[in-house]
Coordinates of N, CA, C and O in Angstrom, one line a residue:
M1 N 9.4 9.2 -15.6 CA 8.5 10.1 -14.8 C 7.9 11.2 -15.6 O 6.7 11.3 -15.5
F2 N 8.6 11.9 -16.3 CA 8.1 13.0 -17.1 C 7.8 12.6 -18.6 O 7.4 13.4 -19.4
D3 N 8.3 11.4 -18.9 CA 8.1 10.9 -20.3 C 8.7 11.8 -21.3 O 8.1 12.3 -22.3
V4 N 10.0 12.2 -21.1 CA 10.8 13.1 -22.0 C 11.8 12.2 -22.8 O 12.6 11.5 -22.2
G5 N 11.6 12.3 -24.1 CA 12.5 11.5 -24.9 C 13.9 12.2 -25.2 O 14.1 13.3 -24.7
L6 N 14.8 11.5 -25.9 CA 16.1 12.1 -26.2 C 16.0 13.4 -26.9 O 16.7 14.3 -26.7
G7 N 15.2 13.4 -28.0 CA 15.0 14.7 -28.8 C 14.5 15.8 -27.9 O 15.0 17.0 -28.1
E8 N 13.5 15.6 -27.2 CA 13.0 16.6 -26.3 C 14.0 17.1 -25.3 O 14.0 18.3 -25.0
M9 N 14.8 16.2 -24.7 CA 15.8 16.6 -23.8 C 16.8 17.5 -24.4 O 17.3 18.5 -23.8
A10 N 17.2 17.2 -25.7 CA 18.2 18.0 -26.4 C 17.6 19.4 -26.7 O 18.3 20.4 -26.5
V11 N 16.4 19.5 -27.0 CA 15.7 20.8 -27.2 C 15.7 21.6 -25.9 O 16.0 22.8 -25.9
L12 N 15.4 20.9 -24.8 CA 15.5 21.6 -23.5 C 16.9 22.1 -23.1 O 17.0 23.2 -22.6
V13 N 17.9 21.3 -23.4 CA 19.3 21.8 -23.1 C 19.6 22.9 -24.0 O 20.2 23.9 -23.5
V14 N 19.3 22.9 -25.3 CA 19.6 24.0 -26.1 C 18.8 25.3 -25.7 O 19.4 26.4 -25.7
L15 N 17.6 25.1 -25.3 CA 16.8 26.3 -24.8 C 17.4 26.8 -23.6 O 17.4 28.1 -23.4
A16 N 17.9 26.0 -22.7 CA 18.5 26.5 -21.4 C 19.8 27.2 -21.7 O 20.0 28.3 -21.1
L17 N 20.5 26.8 -22.7 CA 21.8 27.5 -23.1 C 21.5 28.8 -23.7 O 22.2 29.8 -23.4
V18 N 20.4 28.9 -24.5 CA 20.0 30.2 -25.1 C 19.5 31.1 -24.0 O 19.9 32.4 -24.1
I19 N 18.7 30.7 -23.1 CA 18.0 31.6 -22.1 C 19.1 32.1 -21.1 O 19.1 33.2 -20.8
F20 N 19.8 31.1 -20.5 CA 20.7 31.5 -19.4 C 22.1 31.7 -19.9 O 22.9 32.4 -19.2
G21 N 22.6 31.2 -21.0 CA 23.9 31.5 -21.6 C 25.0 31.2 -20.6 O 25.2 30.0 -20.2
D22 N 25.8 32.2 -20.3 CA 27.0 32.0 -19.4 C 26.6 31.7 -18.0 O 27.5 31.2 -17.2
K23 N 25.5 32.1 -17.6 CA 25.1 31.9 -16.2 C 24.5 30.5 -15.9 O 24.0 30.3 -14.7
L24 N 24.5 29.6 -16.9 CA 23.8 28.3 -16.6 C 24.4 27.5 -15.5 O 23.7 27.0 -14.6
P25 N 25.8 27.5 -15.3 CA 26.3 26.8 -14.1 C 25.9 27.4 -12.8 O 25.6 26.7 -11.8
Q26 N 25.8 28.7 -12.7 CA 25.3 29.4 -11.5 C 23.9 29.0 -11.2 O 23.5 28.8 -10.1
V27 N 23.0 29.1 -12.3 CA 21.6 28.8 -12.1 C 21.4 27.3 -11.7 O 20.6 27.0 -10.8
A28 N 22.2 26.4 -12.2 CA 22.1 24.9 -11.8 C 22.5 24.8 -10.4 O 21.9 24.0 -9.6
G29 N 23.6 25.5 -10.0 CA 24.0 25.4 -8.6 C 23.0 26.0 -7.6 O 22.7 25.4 -6.5
Q30 N 22.3 27.1 -8.0 CA 21.3 27.6 -7.2 C 20.1 26.7 -7.1 O 19.5 26.5 -6.0
A31 N 19.8 26.0 -8.2 CA 18.7 25.1 -8.2 C 19.0 23.9 -7.3 O 18.1 23.4 -6.5
G32 N 20.2 23.4 -7.3 CA 20.6 22.3 -6.5 C 20.6 22.7 -5.0 O 20.1 21.9 -4.2
R33 N 21.1 23.9 -4.7 CA 21.0 24.3 -3.3 C 19.6 24.5 -2.8 O 19.2 24.2 -1.7
M34 N 18.7 25.0 -3.7 CA 17.3 25.2 -3.3 C 16.7 23.9 -3.0 O 15.9 23.7 -2.1
L35 N 17.0 22.8 -3.9 CA 16.4 21.5 -3.7 C 16.9 20.9 -2.4 O 16.1 20.3 -1.7
R36 N 18.2 21.1 -2.1 CA 18.8 20.6 -0.9 C 18.1 21.2 0.4 O 17.7 20.5 1.3
Q37 N 17.9 22.5 0.3 CA 17.2 23.2 1.4 C 15.8 22.7 1.6 O 15.3 22.6 2.7
F38 N 15.1 22.5 0.5 CA 13.7 22.0 0.5 C 13.7 20.6 1.2 O 12.8 20.4 2.0
R39 N 14.6 19.8 0.8 CA 14.7 18.4 1.5 C 14.9 18.6 3.0 O 14.4 17.9 3.8
Q40 N 15.9 19.5 3.4 CA 16.2 19.6 4.8 C 14.9 20.2 5.5 O 14.7 19.7 6.6
M41 N 14.2 21.1 4.9 CA 13.0 21.6 5.6 C 11.9 20.5 5.7 O 11.3 20.4 6.8
A42 N 11.8 19.7 4.8 CA 10.8 18.6 4.8 C 11.2 17.6 5.9 O 10.4 17.1 6.7
N43 N 12.5 17.2 5.9 CA 12.9 16.3 6.9 C 12.8 16.9 8.3 O 12.5 16.2 9.3
S44 N 13.1 18.2 8.5 CA 13.0 18.9 9.8 C 11.5 18.9 10.2 O 11.2 18.7 11.4
A45 N 10.6 19.2 9.3 CA 9.1 19.2 9.6 C 8.7 17.8 10.0 O 7.9 17.7 11.0
K46 N 9.2 16.8 9.4 CA 8.8 15.4 9.7 C 9.3 15.1 11.1 O 8.6 14.5 11.9
A47 N 10.6 15.4 11.4 CA 11.1 15.2 12.7 C 10.4 15.9 13.8 O 10.1 15.4 14.9
D48 N 10.0 17.2 13.5 CA 9.2 18.0 14.5 C 7.9 17.3 14.8 O 7.4 17.3 15.9
L49 N 7.2 16.8 13.7 CA 5.9 16.2 13.8 C 6.0 14.9 14.7 O 5.2 14.7 15.5
E50 N 7.1 14.1 14.4 CA 7.3 12.9 15.1 C 7.6 13.2 16.6 O 7.1 12.5 17.5
A51 N 8.4 14.2 16.9 CA 8.7 14.6 18.2 C 7.4 15.1 19.0 O 7.2 14.8 20.1
G52 N 6.6 15.8 18.3 CA 5.4 16.4 18.8 C 4.3 15.3 19.1 O 3.6 15.5 20.1
L53 N 4.3 14.3 18.3 CA 3.3 13.2 18.6 C 3.6 12.4 19.7 O 2.8 11.8 20.4
G54 N 4.9 12.2 20.0 CA 5.3 11.4 21.2 C 5.6 10.0 20.8 O 5.5 9.6 19.7
P55 N 6.0 9.2 21.8 CA 6.4 7.8 21.6 C 5.3 6.9 21.2 O 5.6 5.8 20.6
E56 N 4.1 7.3 21.4 CA 2.9 6.4 21.0 C 2.8 6.3 19.5 O 2.3 5.3 19.0
F57 N 3.3 7.3 18.8 CA 3.2 7.3 17.3 C 4.6 7.1 16.7 O 4.8 7.7 15.6
K58 N 5.5 6.4 17.3 CA 6.8 6.3 16.7 C 6.8 5.5 15.4 O 7.7 5.7 14.5
D59 N 5.8 4.6 15.2 CA 5.7 3.8 13.9 C 4.8 4.5 13.0 O 4.4 3.8 12.0
F60 N 4.3 5.7 13.2 CA 3.4 6.4 12.3 C 4.0 6.7 11.0 O 5.1 7.2 10.9
D61 N 3.3 6.4 9.9 CA 3.8 6.7 8.5 C 2.6 7.3 7.8 O 1.4 6.8 7.8
I62 N 2.8 8.5 7.2 CA 1.8 9.2 6.6 C 1.2 8.4 5.4 O 0.0 8.6 5.1
A63 N 1.9 7.5 4.8 CA 1.4 6.7 3.7 C 0.4 5.7 4.2 O -0.4 5.3 3.4
D64 N 0.4 5.4 5.5 CA -0.7 4.5 6.0 C -2.1 5.1 5.9 O -3.0 4.4 6.1
L65 N -2.2 6.4 5.7 CA -3.5 7.1 5.7 C -4.2 7.0 4.4 O -5.3 7.3 4.2
H66 N -3.5 6.4 3.3 CA -4.1 6.3 2.0 C -5.2 5.2 2.2 O -4.9 4.2 2.8
P67 N -6.3 5.4 1.6 CA -7.4 4.5 1.9 C -7.1 3.0 1.5 O -7.5 2.1 2.3
K68 N -6.5 2.8 0.4 CA -6.2 1.3 0.1 C -5.2 0.8 1.1 O -5.4 -0.4 1.5
T69 N -4.2 1.5 1.4 CA -3.2 1.0 2.4 C -3.9 0.8 3.8 O -3.6 -0.2 4.5
F70 N -4.7 1.7 4.2 CA -5.4 1.7 5.4 C -6.3 0.4 5.5 O -6.2 -0.4 6.5
V71 N -7.1 0.1 4.5 CA -7.9 -1.1 4.5 C -7.1 -2.3 4.5 O -7.4 -3.3 5.2
R72 N -6.1 -2.3 3.6 CA -5.2 -3.5 3.5 C -4.5 -3.8 4.9 O -4.4 -4.9 5.3
K73 N -4.1 -2.8 5.6 CA -3.3 -3.0 6.8 C -4.3 -3.4 8.0 O -4.0 -4.3 8.7
H74 N -5.4 -2.7 8.1 CA -6.3 -3.0 9.2 C -7.3 -4.1 9.0 O -7.7 -4.7 10.1
L75 N -7.7 -4.4 7.9 CA -8.7 -5.5 7.6 C -8.0 -6.8 7.3 O -8.5 -7.8 7.7
F76 N -6.9 -6.8 6.6 CA -6.3 -8.0 6.1 C -4.9 -8.1 6.7 O -4.0 -8.6 6.0
E77 N -4.7 -7.6 7.9 CA -3.3 -7.7 8.5 C -2.9 -9.1 8.7 O -3.7 -10.0 9.2
D78 N -1.7 -9.4 8.3 CA -1.2 -10.8 8.4 C -2.0 -11.8 7.6 O -1.9 -13.0 8.0
D79 N -2.7 -11.4 6.6 CA -3.5 -12.4 5.9 C -3.4 -12.0 4.4 O -4.0 -11.0 4.0
D80 N -2.7 -12.7 3.6 CA -2.5 -12.4 2.2 C -3.5 -13.2 1.3 O -3.3 -13.2 0.1
S81 N -4.4 -13.9 1.9 CA -5.4 -14.7 1.1 C -6.2 -13.8 0.2 O -6.7 -14.2 -0.9
F82 N -6.5 -12.5 0.6 CA -7.3 -11.7 -0.2 C -6.6 -11.3 -1.5 O -7.3 -11.0 -2.5
L83 N -5.3 -11.4 -1.6 CA -4.5 -11.1 -2.8 C -4.8 -12.2 -3.8 O -4.8 -12.0 -5.1
N84 N -5.1 -13.5 -3.4 CA -5.4 -14.6 -4.3 C -6.8 -14.7 -4.6 O -7.3 -15.6 -5.3
G85 N -7.7 -13.8 -4.1 CA -9.1 -13.9 -4.2 C -9.7 -15.0 -3.4 O -10.9 -15.4 -3.6
K86 N -9.0 -15.5 -2.4 CA -9.5 -16.6 -1.5 C -9.5 -16.1 -0.1 O -8.5 -15.7 0.5
L87 N -10.7 -15.9 0.4 CA -10.9 -15.3 1.8 C -11.0 -16.4 2.9 O -10.8 -16.0 4.0
F88 N -11.2 -17.6 2.5 CA -11.3 -18.6 3.6 C -10.2 -19.7 3.4 O -9.8 -19.9 2.3
D89 N -9.9 -20.3 4.5 CA -8.9 -21.3 4.4 C -9.4 -22.6 3.9 O -8.7 -23.4 3.2
D90 N -10.6 -23.0 4.2 CA -11.2 -24.3 3.7 C -11.9 -24.1 2.3 O -12.4 -23.0 2.0
D91 N -11.9 -25.1 1.6 CA -12.7 -25.1 0.3 C -14.1 -25.4 0.6 O -15.0 -25.0 -0.2
E92 N -14.4 -26.1 1.7 CA -15.8 -26.4 2.0 C -16.2 -25.7 3.3 O -15.4 -25.4 4.1
P93 N -17.5 -25.5 3.4 CA -18.0 -24.8 4.6 C -17.8 -25.7 5.8 O -17.6 -26.9 5.7
S94 N -17.8 -25.0 7.0 CA -17.4 -25.8 8.2 C -18.5 -26.8 8.7 O -18.2 -27.7 9.4
Y95 N -19.7 -26.6 8.2 CA -20.8 -27.5 8.6 C -20.8 -28.9 7.9 O -21.5 -29.8 8.2
V96 N -20.0 -29.0 6.8 CA -19.9 -30.3 6.1 C -19.0 -31.2 6.8 O -17.9 -30.7 7.2
P97 N -19.3 -32.4 7.1 CA -18.5 -33.3 7.8 C -17.2 -33.5 7.0 O -17.1 -33.4 5.8
A98 N -16.1 -33.8 7.7 CA -14.8 -34.0 7.1 C -14.8 -35.1 6.1 O -14.2 -35.0 5.0
S99 N -15.4 -36.2 6.4 CA -15.4 -37.4 5.5 C -16.9 -37.9 5.4 O -17.3 -38.7 6.3
P100 N -17.7 -37.4 4.5 CA -19.1 -37.9 4.4 C -19.2 -39.3 4.1 O -18.4 -39.8 3.2
Q101 N -20.1 -40.1 4.8 CA -20.2 -41.5 4.5 C -21.4 -41.7 3.5 O -22.4 -41.0 3.6
A102 N -21.1 -42.5 2.5 CA -22.2 -42.8 1.6 C -23.2 -43.7 2.3 O -23.0 -44.6 3.1
L103 N -24.5 -43.4 1.9 CA -25.6 -44.2 2.5 C -25.9 -45.3 1.5 O -25.9 -45.2 0.3
D104 N -26.3 -46.5 2.1 CA -26.8 -47.6 1.3 C -28.2 -47.3 0.8 O -28.9 -46.5 1.4
Y105 N -28.6 -48.1 -0.2 CA -30.0 -47.9 -0.7 C -31.0 -48.2 0.4 O -31.0 -49.2 1.1
G106 N -31.9 -47.3 0.5 CA -32.9 -47.4 1.5 C -32.6 -47.0 2.9 O -33.4 -46.9 3.8
E107 N -31.3 -46.7 3.2 CA -30.9 -46.2 4.5 C -31.3 -44.7 4.7 O -31.1 -44.0 3.7
R108 N -31.8 -44.4 5.9 CA -32.2 -43.0 6.1 C -31.0 -42.3 6.7 O -30.3 -42.8 7.5
P109 N -30.8 -41.0 6.3 CA -29.8 -40.2 6.9 C -30.0 -39.9 8.4 O -31.2 -40.0 8.9
P110 N -29.0 -39.7 9.2 CA -29.2 -39.4 10.6 C -30.1 -38.1 10.8 O -30.1 -37.2 10.0
F111 N -30.9 -38.2 11.9 CA -31.9 -37.1 12.1 C -31.8 -36.7 13.6 O -31.7 -37.6 14.4
D112 N -31.7 -35.4 13.8 CA -31.6 -34.9 15.2 C -33.0 -34.3 15.5 O -33.3 -33.3 15.0
N113 N -33.7 -34.9 16.5 CA -35.0 -34.3 16.9 C -34.9 -33.0 17.6 O -35.8 -32.2 17.5
E114 N -33.8 -32.7 18.3 CA -33.7 -31.5 19.0 C -33.3 -30.3 18.0 O -33.4 -29.2 18.4
A115 N -32.8 -30.6 16.9 CA -32.4 -29.6 15.9 C -33.5 -28.9 15.2 O -33.4 -27.8 14.7
T116 N -34.7 -29.6 15.2 CA -35.8 -29.0 14.5 C -36.9 -28.5 15.3 O -37.0 -28.7 16.5

């Protein structure tokens, strides 16, 4: 996550020992308690938001508001074909007959007078 190597981590530990000295365990404990309180506040705020929105938004997830997730969920819901680059089920357009018949020499193709 922070891309910290073993040598850099050792330098940080030595620096922390020099700066905090004997109080390092107390500082680490305070940091842990602060992190725990922050998580509790975030979870409490999330629960308050869900309670305030009501039962209509029980499946609401803030990550769904990201543009890519939003488009994927609402445009391609239950359709994974866009992941393969294929948006249609058929390889051929729907206007092509399922089994085209070969015409003999000199035979004219079918013609619909009402279509033109």
